Amino acid sequence: MRTLPTPPDWLTHPLRGERALRAPVPWAAVARGALGVGPVVAVGVVSGHLPFGMLAGLGAMFAHVNDRPATRATRIVRIGLPALAGTVGLLTGAWLGTLGLGTWIALALAAVGLVSGAISAIGPVSSAAGVQLMVLAVVGAGMPVPVPPPVTAGLLLIGAVWVIAMAALLPRVTPSRQTAPFDERETVAAVYDALADLMTAVGTDGGQAARRRLTAAYDAAYEALYAHRLPLHRLDEEERRLRDRLAVAGALSEGVLTLLWENEPVPDRIARTPAQLARSVRTGLPPGRLPAPVPDTAGNVAMHRAVLLAARVFDGEPAPPVGAVVPGHRQRLRRTLGPAGREYAARVALCVGVSTVLAQQLPGEHWFWLPATAAFLVKPDMGPLVSRAVSRALGTAVGVAVFGGLATLFGPGAGVTPDAGAPAIWPVVVAAVCSALIPVSVRHFALQTAVLTPLLLSLVYLGGDTDPGFTRLTDTLLACGVVLAAGALPGLGGPRAQVSVRLSLAVRATRDHLDQVLTADAPYATRLRLRREAYRALADARSAVAVAGAEHPPFGRDLAAWAPVVFALEEIVDAATACGVRLDQGAPLPEPALAARLRAALSDLADAVAARRPPTELVLPAGAAVGDCATLADVTSGLRRVRDLAAG
């Protein structure tokens, strides 16, 4: 029987996401969406200030796009920072639109694109801020609004503030266990759940996969408790308690990772300990008696000590401070001005500039759709480039067809009813329904586009642009062509650049962690923090490789081959963690010369990856030199494996 060939990843990627689409509905976010854009626009229609309602509705729409699962404290920054950037962008674009630059406005918008792309390299929230800055600068420059620029920007901000206020004031909607509230307590409990899964998986083939799930849970917990805090934020007693319990989870994870390196299964009664702690975090009740392993191996000694620490901390004793695993101001500046920021900035500027020139050569006054679409489409964290283009085209086609059908059925042709002269109501209803669907639509780029297209078309329809949307489909296809063409150009922050930057950061974080492990009298809390940073950087690198591996060959040829390199680096961090535990228990420190050679090897590897050249000259210490700490033999073996994989 003939078997059909497996289709390539770049072809099947747009069809993925079925599991995400079947996830529980975030009813709280849906409720906020239903009360967001529609009512704001309706107030403008009823009051006779239609432009006011349209602009506030636009701000609410962008706020809903960024209203992802988060704690209440972090949601303010997740929505508010992009909203502020969008306000600056709209104000800038509206001002540029008053200068009468003609085609030269493409250069001005390209300059905004340089700023947008550079700040997008900082992180996910900054990426959302960068894209809103760019898109709304284009909208402000190209969409005629009979309102002064400062008022235009203020109305946009009012719409976003309305969504933030709802997020802070509305009660949580949690009809079932599957849709439990996303809060700081739940994220810390999820770390203990992941620890329990990893302990169960020790000694099996699922150990590394369980360790990656633990990394993801840690990332969410640290983001909830440390990242995206408002200035001058003061900790309350609950936050201090949760930070202490997250620090305990760090100590437990060090012991579990050592057990993972030892590859010996964990007895069931010991594996249940993290589950007891997770239940205590959720309920606030004491965890009860905590089983601890017999301290007969390095991993069991570390686990025994961590369980004793957990018992003390859950009884009210403060935990050793670990600190935040978030980039500081200098690191953010390096990301902005570094290769990733510069190359992506050049790509955004090129795509927006070329799209603006093309749009102004086409008939019609409303030219903003084409460059705004290009600004959205060029965003790399929405998936592989070809998949983004296909999803955007299909989603726009569906959205235009839906809106075109409604316009044919209900539209009077000029946004007002012919007899009474009152504004049409059906676009307001479309905006309200689509706004409520945004929290579900963000799970897939094509679905998100299919929902946002009718919403945007309803807003511009109320503003007087009565084209049912077919011109928008043509603009979208042209934008897809521009972004795909730019993606084929070298040196513009493409998939290869994304992989090299993420891998280089991961190797440097691995080096810093190993350096701390091999340093005599190094603070224990610092070692835990650097281990977290290493695993987090490796998770980012793995994600970049996965996205690049699904690129069409001209854009990401052979980049999936870097996945074994990331796996080898993860094993190096595992071995370094076990080494630190053994050194804590009295194992002799390695010779300083060996430690220096290992650090130098990792530094050279990071430099080679950043320069996108094979590390064929990587010098490694001889195997016999690591006999004083068996785990360092694994570090050296892992480095040799990384060198051979990267060179091939």
XYZ file of C-alpha atoms in Angstrom:
648
model
C 0.000 0.000 0.000
C 1.439 3.359 -1.048
C 1.845 5.899 1.699
C 1.400 9.533 0.894
C 4.447 11.716 1.524
C 4.308 13.844 4.660
C 3.662 17.485 3.705
C 6.326 19.976 4.818
C 5.860 21.998 8.006
C 5.580 25.316 6.170
C 2.551 23.976 4.293
C 0.726 22.473 7.281
C 1.514 25.190 9.838
C -1.499 27.405 8.942
C -3.773 24.410 9.628
C -2.469 23.831 13.128
C -3.978 25.150 16.316
C -6.913 22.764 16.724
C -5.973 22.105 20.352
C -5.834 25.830 21.121
C -9.208 26.359 19.477
C -10.732 23.647 21.688
C -9.431 25.260 24.888
C -11.961 26.581 27.435
C -13.597 29.899 26.571
C -12.207 32.821 28.648
C -15.632 34.094 29.662
C -14.339 37.045 31.678
C -12.446 38.384 28.650
C -15.457 37.699 26.405
C -17.633 39.717 28.788
C -15.154 42.587 28.691
C -15.114 42.354 24.895
C -18.905 42.488 24.697
C -18.922 45.618 26.877
C -15.962 47.226 25.115
C -16.074 48.409 21.509
C -19.815 48.164 20.868
C -21.075 50.309 23.770
C -18.318 52.897 23.231
C -19.243 53.293 19.551
C -22.945 53.290 20.409
C -22.445 56.218 22.796
C -20.803 58.165 19.974
C -23.663 57.324 17.584
C -26.429 58.223 20.042
C -24.736 61.439 21.186
C -24.145 62.613 17.619
C -20.346 62.520 18.022
C -19.638 59.618 15.707
C -15.869 60.318 15.238
C -15.450 60.352 19.024
C -17.094 56.943 19.374
C -15.167 55.512 16.427
C -11.766 56.571 17.806
C -12.554 55.386 21.343
C -13.798 52.114 19.848
C -10.508 51.748 17.983
C -8.602 52.160 21.261
C -10.842 49.594 22.955
C -10.304 47.150 20.078
C -6.509 47.270 20.374
C -6.801 46.924 24.159
C -8.915 43.770 23.744
C -6.279 42.274 21.419
C -3.759 42.591 24.296
C -6.226 41.421 26.962
C -4.627 37.980 27.355
C -4.716 35.669 30.408
C -2.809 37.503 33.123
C -3.107 38.653 36.690
C -4.890 41.913 37.370
C -1.633 43.656 38.238
C 0.194 42.558 35.090
C -2.835 43.110 32.833
C -2.662 46.859 33.470
C 0.846 46.993 32.018
C 0.123 44.451 29.246
C -2.745 46.622 27.986
C -1.608 50.041 29.142
C 1.922 50.149 27.726
C 0.847 49.254 24.151
C -2.064 51.704 24.507
C 0.346 54.516 25.403
C 2.578 53.580 22.456
C -0.464 53.521 20.164
C -1.507 56.937 21.428
C 1.926 58.331 20.592
C 1.750 56.655 17.191
C -1.689 58.053 16.384
C -0.649 61.528 17.490
C 2.524 61.308 15.385
C 0.663 60.024 12.341
C -2.087 62.626 12.621
C 0.551 65.359 12.847
C 2.390 63.973 9.815
C -0.902 63.939 7.938
C -1.270 67.684 8.421
C 2.113 68.484 6.819
C 1.085 67.771 3.241
C 4.095 65.534 2.573
C 2.475 63.604 -0.265
C 4.499 60.530 -1.229
C 7.331 61.673 1.044
C 5.236 60.602 4.013
C 6.518 57.092 3.268
C 9.960 58.152 4.537
C 8.479 59.637 7.700
C 6.514 56.459 8.412
C 9.601 54.362 7.657
C 11.414 56.353 10.363
C 8.617 55.467 12.792
C 9.100 51.865 11.644
C 12.738 51.973 12.730
C 11.679 52.929 16.256
C 8.825 50.411 16.261
C 11.021 47.520 15.174
C 13.824 48.351 17.600
C 11.635 48.459 20.714
C 9.824 45.290 19.607
C 13.043 43.325 20.248
C 12.817 43.929 24.016
C 10.075 41.417 24.786
C 6.436 40.402 24.166
C 4.807 43.466 25.756
C 7.217 45.805 24.009
C 6.516 43.960 20.764
C 2.800 44.686 21.182
C 3.667 48.313 21.944
C 5.871 48.526 18.856
C 3.227 47.188 16.502
C 0.567 49.526 17.914
C 2.949 52.463 17.562
C 3.477 51.619 13.888
C -0.074 50.658 12.914
C -1.698 53.649 14.564
C 0.885 56.030 13.116
C -0.195 54.781 9.669
C -3.883 55.047 10.586
C -3.408 58.551 11.971
C -1.640 59.673 8.817
C -4.042 58.071 6.348
C -7.526 58.079 7.890
C -9.208 61.488 7.674
C -10.833 62.404 10.991
C -12.494 65.804 11.667
C -10.829 66.013 15.089
C -7.564 67.766 16.109
C -4.601 65.356 16.613
C -4.415 65.773 20.434
C -8.128 65.012 20.765
C -7.744 62.035 18.407
C -4.994 60.560 20.580
C -6.917 61.270 23.780
C -10.028 59.476 22.510
C -7.968 56.416 21.576
C -6.524 56.335 25.084
C -9.988 56.675 26.621
C -11.095 53.500 24.831
C -8.109 51.578 26.206
C -8.641 52.953 29.725
C -12.259 51.760 29.541
C -11.068 48.186 28.921
C -8.457 48.414 31.702
C -11.115 49.710 34.102
C -13.387 46.777 33.261
C -10.512 44.347 33.818
C -9.893 45.859 37.261
C -13.486 46.305 38.409
C -15.594 43.547 36.881
C -15.936 40.359 38.954
C -14.231 37.291 37.601
C -16.413 34.901 35.606
C -15.372 31.324 36.428
C -18.210 28.869 35.721
C -16.025 25.741 35.959
C -12.692 24.417 37.174
C -11.391 24.520 33.595
C -11.679 28.292 33.536
C -10.225 29.003 36.965
C -9.117 32.590 37.537
C -5.610 33.447 36.370
C -3.998 34.972 39.437
C -0.666 34.957 41.216
C -1.670 32.128 43.526
C -2.701 29.896 40.627
C 0.537 30.498 38.726
C 2.661 29.512 41.746
C 0.528 26.413 42.323
C 1.032 25.497 38.662
C 4.811 25.431 39.275
C 4.325 22.826 42.007
C 2.026 20.851 39.702
C 4.781 20.837 37.076
C 7.311 19.758 39.724
C 5.061 16.818 40.611
C 4.842 15.828 36.946
C 8.622 16.029 36.581
C 9.219 13.899 39.669
C 6.860 11.280 38.268
C 8.692 11.398 34.909
C 12.214 11.012 36.372
C 13.790 7.845 35.006
C 11.441 7.713 32.007
C 11.607 8.992 28.437
C 9.302 11.875 29.367
C 11.748 13.547 31.736
C 13.006 16.282 29.416
C 9.509 17.125 28.167
C 8.312 17.431 31.774
C 11.300 19.670 32.550
C 10.329 21.986 29.686
C 6.772 22.178 31.061
C 8.270 23.147 34.414
C 10.234 25.918 32.684
C 7.026 27.243 31.094
C 5.243 27.217 34.462
C 8.169 29.050 36.061
C 8.144 31.675 33.316
C 4.439 32.366 33.929
C 4.916 32.564 37.705
C 7.912 34.898 37.562
C 6.088 37.106 35.085
C 3.068 37.270 37.391
C 5.094 38.081 40.516
C 8.013 40.129 39.191
C 7.501 41.392 35.634
C 5.303 44.225 34.344
C 4.854 45.905 37.720
C 3.758 49.511 37.888
C 6.334 52.049 39.146
C 6.425 52.418 42.935
C 4.439 49.194 43.296
C 4.441 48.085 46.939
C 4.264 44.421 47.867
C 1.464 43.269 50.114
C 1.674 40.320 52.483
C 0.126 37.915 49.962
C 2.704 38.754 47.290
C 5.592 38.338 49.746
C 4.244 34.949 50.783
C 3.897 33.811 47.179
C 7.428 34.982 46.320
C 8.738 32.965 49.257
C 6.888 29.886 48.039
C 8.191 30.377 44.522
C 11.712 30.498 45.983
C 11.006 27.176 47.720
C 9.930 25.747 44.374
C 13.331 26.826 43.008
C 15.127 24.843 45.699
C 12.921 21.813 45.049
C 13.512 22.036 41.310
C 17.284 21.989 41.833
C 16.905 18.718 43.693
C 14.519 17.292 41.090
C 16.865 18.258 38.248
C 19.696 16.467 40.028
C 17.462 13.394 40.296
C 16.771 13.789 36.574
C 20.524 13.730 35.915
C 20.887 10.639 38.154
C 18.011 9.057 36.148
C 16.676 7.074 39.097
C 12.849 6.826 39.435
C 11.344 8.661 42.412
C 9.094 6.695 44.827
C 5.406 7.635 44.562
C 5.145 8.882 48.140
C 7.996 11.356 47.507
C 6.604 12.404 44.130
C 3.350 13.441 45.857
C 5.104 16.119 47.953
C 4.828 18.929 45.336
C 1.133 18.136 44.879
C 0.576 18.684 48.621
C 2.365 22.023 48.375
C 0.303 23.018 45.320
C -2.890 22.299 47.243
C -1.646 24.401 50.147
C -0.858 27.331 47.817
C -4.364 27.190 46.319
C -6.310 26.770 49.546
C -4.133 28.611 52.062
C -4.288 25.567 54.373
C -1.166 23.920 55.861
C 0.333 21.269 53.572
C 0.470 18.641 56.294
C 3.275 16.146 56.744
C 5.693 16.303 53.803
C 7.456 13.048 52.794
C 11.187 13.486 52.167
C 13.552 10.990 50.525
C 16.315 9.167 52.362
C 19.447 11.318 51.818
C 21.542 8.585 50.194
C 22.464 10.291 46.866
C 23.309 13.854 45.891
C 19.837 14.359 44.413
C 18.079 12.884 47.443
C 20.145 15.024 49.820
C 19.159 18.134 47.856
C 15.512 17.068 47.863
C 15.633 16.299 51.607
C 16.975 19.788 52.352
C 14.451 21.427 50.005
C 11.528 19.637 51.681
C 12.727 20.817 55.094
C 12.952 24.360 53.702
C 9.420 24.023 52.297
C 8.095 22.933 55.693
C 9.643 25.997 57.371
C 8.530 28.498 54.719
C 4.975 27.156 54.496
C 4.887 27.502 58.272
C 5.628 31.235 57.960
C 9.429 31.543 57.852
C 10.831 33.844 55.111
C 12.618 32.119 52.235
C 16.068 33.094 50.930
C 15.468 35.905 48.399
C 16.036 34.900 44.772
C 15.144 38.061 42.862
C 13.459 38.708 39.569
C 14.328 36.882 36.371
C 13.447 39.823 34.155
C 15.688 41.953 31.917
C 17.068 45.134 33.468
C 17.299 48.538 31.813
C 20.747 47.858 30.353
C 19.678 44.513 28.932
C 16.606 46.098 27.343
C 18.797 48.784 25.779
C 21.188 46.130 24.428
C 18.291 44.265 22.835
C 17.003 47.457 21.241
C 20.356 48.518 19.815
C 21.702 45.022 19.178
C 21.565 42.972 15.956
C 18.008 41.723 16.538
C 16.650 45.230 17.121
C 18.545 46.792 14.209
C 17.658 44.111 11.672
C 13.989 43.911 12.597
C 13.766 47.716 12.604
C 15.122 47.751 9.041
C 12.551 45.166 7.962
C 9.606 47.088 9.468
C 10.818 50.353 7.935
C 11.255 48.775 4.497
C 7.857 47.040 4.490
C 5.952 50.078 5.736
C 7.775 52.491 3.424
C 7.268 50.369 0.293
C 3.638 49.630 1.216
C 2.921 53.331 1.715
C 4.358 54.213 -1.694
C 2.308 51.442 -3.331
C -0.871 52.456 -1.510
C -0.609 56.060 -2.618
C -0.364 54.978 -6.251
C -3.693 53.147 -6.023
C -7.075 54.864 -6.526
C -8.952 55.995 -3.426
C -8.290 58.315 -0.501
C -8.088 55.719 2.284
C -4.593 54.364 1.673
C -3.757 53.351 5.248
C -4.967 49.731 5.052
C -2.044 48.423 2.977
C 0.867 49.710 5.148
C -1.055 48.988 8.364
C -1.518 45.383 7.212
C 2.191 45.136 6.377
C 3.064 46.415 9.868
C 0.918 43.668 11.437
C 2.120 40.981 9.050
C 5.848 41.615 9.514
C 5.558 40.822 13.256
C 7.606 37.596 13.743
C 6.001 36.378 16.977
C 2.779 35.520 15.122
C 4.323 32.457 13.490
C 6.324 31.588 10.364
C 6.225 34.140 7.564
C 4.447 32.042 4.920
C 1.939 30.836 7.509
C 1.262 34.431 8.573
C 0.727 35.523 4.972
C -1.628 32.629 4.179
C -3.558 33.099 7.430
C -3.843 36.844 6.893
C -5.115 36.441 3.324
C -7.662 33.754 4.239
C -8.849 35.593 7.350
C -9.248 38.853 5.458
C -11.168 37.113 2.669
C -13.600 35.591 5.184
C -13.997 38.870 7.069
C -14.551 40.879 3.889
C -17.111 38.359 2.633
C -19.046 38.506 5.921
C -18.992 42.287 6.081
C -19.773 42.630 2.361
C -22.820 40.395 2.783
C -24.058 42.433 5.738
C -23.441 45.704 3.892
C -25.424 44.438 0.918
C -28.236 43.325 3.190
C -28.459 46.291 5.564
C -26.232 49.119 4.312
C -27.897 52.288 2.985
C -24.773 53.250 1.039
C -23.504 56.216 3.038
C -23.581 55.128 6.652
C -26.937 56.843 7.308
C -30.496 55.764 6.709
C -31.888 57.545 3.660
C -35.138 58.719 5.290
C -34.305 59.779 8.813
C -30.677 60.713 8.371
C -29.793 58.760 11.521
C -26.622 56.664 11.705
C -27.004 52.993 10.813
C -27.068 50.651 13.799
C -25.943 47.398 12.170
C -22.216 48.356 12.038
C -22.370 48.979 15.802
C -23.803 45.486 16.312
C -21.075 43.991 14.111
C -18.415 45.810 16.144
C -19.903 44.565 19.430
C -20.126 40.928 18.320
C -16.609 40.887 16.860
C -15.216 42.587 19.951
C -16.673 39.839 22.128
C -15.026 37.220 19.891
C -11.515 38.748 20.102
C -10.421 36.773 23.225
C -11.151 33.496 21.429
C -9.851 34.629 18.035
C -6.330 35.403 19.284
C -5.662 31.636 19.414
C -5.074 31.500 15.651
C -3.857 34.258 13.351
C -6.361 33.452 10.574
C -9.284 33.466 13.016
C -8.068 36.689 14.606
C -7.887 38.321 11.173
C -11.365 37.045 10.270
C -12.765 38.657 13.446
C -10.831 41.932 13.345
C -11.528 42.619 9.655
C -15.331 43.103 10.021
C -14.738 45.065 13.218
C -12.363 47.506 11.519
C -14.555 47.727 8.430
C -17.559 48.594 10.586
C -15.599 51.424 12.238
C -14.369 52.930 8.972
C -17.853 52.410 7.486
C -19.330 54.546 10.258
C -16.598 57.075 9.505
C -17.874 57.444 5.929
C -15.827 54.858 3.990
C -18.660 52.736 2.570
C -16.532 50.381 0.484
C -17.803 46.952 1.590
C -14.205 45.762 1.925
C -13.187 44.230 -1.394
C -10.555 46.940 -1.900
C -9.206 45.954 1.537
C -8.727 42.399 0.319
C -6.631 43.633 -2.596
C -4.599 45.797 -0.231
C -4.045 42.795 2.049
C -2.779 40.624 -0.801
C -0.372 43.382 -1.861
C 0.873 43.700 1.735
C 1.443 39.928 1.858
C 3.539 40.198 -1.299
C 5.627 43.053 0.115
C 6.340 41.263 3.397
C 7.171 37.968 1.674
C 9.561 39.754 -0.678
C 11.247 41.509 2.259
C 11.508 38.168 4.071
C 13.646 36.779 1.264
C 16.213 39.584 1.645
C 19.255 38.869 3.857
C 20.181 41.029 6.833
C 16.640 42.098 7.749
C 16.013 40.179 10.950
C 14.727 37.024 9.261
C 14.403 33.553 10.796
C 18.155 32.907 10.683
C 18.799 36.110 12.632
C 16.101 35.253 15.175
C 17.617 31.813 15.777
C 21.206 33.075 16.050
C 20.277 35.853 18.498
C 18.174 33.584 20.739
C 20.762 30.793 20.689
C 23.574 33.209 21.470
C 21.663 34.574 24.466
C 20.934 31.024 25.630
C 24.604 30.006 25.422
C 25.667 33.110 27.371
C 23.037 32.405 30.051
C 24.314 28.810 30.238
C 27.859 30.128 30.664
C 26.820 32.539 33.440
C 25.060 29.725 35.316
C 28.049 27.380 35.015
C 30.374 30.196 36.065
C 28.355 30.718 39.241
C 28.320 26.967 39.943
C 32.112 26.759 39.654
C 32.769 29.878 41.754
C 33.723 29.180 45.357
C 31.374 30.690 47.980
C 28.938 31.883 45.300
C 25.583 32.994 46.771
C 23.043 30.173 46.528
C 20.194 32.525 45.583
C 22.217 33.950 42.701
C 22.848 30.434 41.396
C 19.114 29.680 41.448
C 18.350 32.895 39.603
C 20.963 32.275 36.921
C 19.703 28.728 36.426
C 16.219 30.132 35.855
C 17.580 32.643 33.357
C 19.415 29.866 31.502
C 16.317 27.681 31.192
C 14.193 30.649 30.176
C 16.675 31.683 27.480
C 16.778 28.100 26.224
C 12.970 28.026 26.056
C 13.065 31.191 23.925
C 15.691 29.608 21.679
C 13.642 26.423 21.315
C 10.593 28.503 20.350
C 12.608 30.457 17.755
C 13.941 27.219 16.249
C 10.435 25.723 16.122
C 9.067 28.763 14.277
C 12.063 28.904 11.925
C 11.757 25.190 11.191
C 8.257 25.797 9.820
C 9.415 28.540 7.432
C 9.356 28.041 3.673
C 12.841 26.892 2.509
C 13.859 30.255 0.967
C 13.259 31.927 4.348
C 14.434 29.307 6.847
C 16.318 26.541 5.096
C 17.717 23.878 7.470
C 17.026 25.932 10.611
C 15.143 23.033 12.206
C 18.547 21.324 12.485
C 19.305 23.630 15.454
C 16.742 21.811 17.662
C 19.290 19.138 18.797
C 21.690 21.968 19.698
C 19.098 23.455 22.070
C 18.478 20.000 23.553
C 22.212 19.533 24.148
C 22.425 22.942 25.851
C 19.515 21.985 28.121
C 21.400 18.858 29.144
C 24.461 21.007 29.891
C 22.385 23.138 32.281
C 20.994 19.948 33.866
C 24.529 18.673 34.423
C 25.710 22.041 35.780
C 22.774 22.019 38.221
C 23.753 18.553 39.448
C 27.359 19.727 39.707
C 26.321 22.612 41.954
C 24.423 20.239 44.239
C 27.407 17.880 44.493
C 29.769 20.764 45.238
C 27.409 21.936 48.000
C 27.709 18.474 49.554
C 31.498 18.529 49.762
C 32.719 17.452 46.335
C 36.073 19.121 45.546
C 36.019 22.163 43.327
C 37.505 21.597 39.878
C 40.829 23.137 39.023
C 40.559 26.852 38.194
C 42.154 26.194 34.806
C 39.373 23.720 33.927
C 36.667 26.167 34.979
C 38.298 28.883 32.868
C 38.472 26.594 29.808
C 34.786 25.675 30.124
C 33.777 29.333 30.431
C 35.946 30.262 27.456
C 34.470 27.444 25.382
C 30.923 28.646 26.061
C 31.893 32.268 25.325
C 33.492 31.231 22.024
C 30.403 29.198 21.155
C 28.133 32.185 21.867
C 30.284 34.443 19.682
C 30.265 31.923 16.834
C 26.478 31.506 16.964
C 25.954 35.291 17.101
C 28.214 35.732 14.063
C 26.353 32.900 12.276
C 29.485 30.891 11.644
C 30.134 27.231 12.600
C 32.131 26.885 15.849
C 34.733 24.571 14.321
C 37.566 26.144 16.336
C 35.911 25.510 19.716
C 38.635 24.264 22.095
C 37.421 21.835 24.778
C 39.215 20.409 27.826
C 40.270 16.778 27.744
C 37.915 14.240 29.284
C 40.399 13.196 31.954
C 40.466 16.729 33.353
C 36.941 16.520 34.734
C 37.350 13.510 36.969
C 36.967 15.587 40.138
C 33.276 16.253 39.352
C 31.577 13.642 37.193
C 28.876 16.056 36.076
C 31.471 18.252 34.380
C 32.259 15.343 32.097
C 28.685 15.693 30.879
C 29.199 19.426 30.384
C 32.276 18.778 28.260
C 30.540 16.000 26.341
C 27.566 18.298 25.725
C 29.833 21.059 24.444
C 31.539 18.633 22.077
C 28.123 17.529 20.837
C 27.001 21.152 20.348
C 30.175 21.915 18.410
C 29.722 18.927 16.120
C 26.014 19.618 15.541
C 26.545 23.323 14.868
C 29.501 22.660 12.575
C 27.402 20.244 10.535
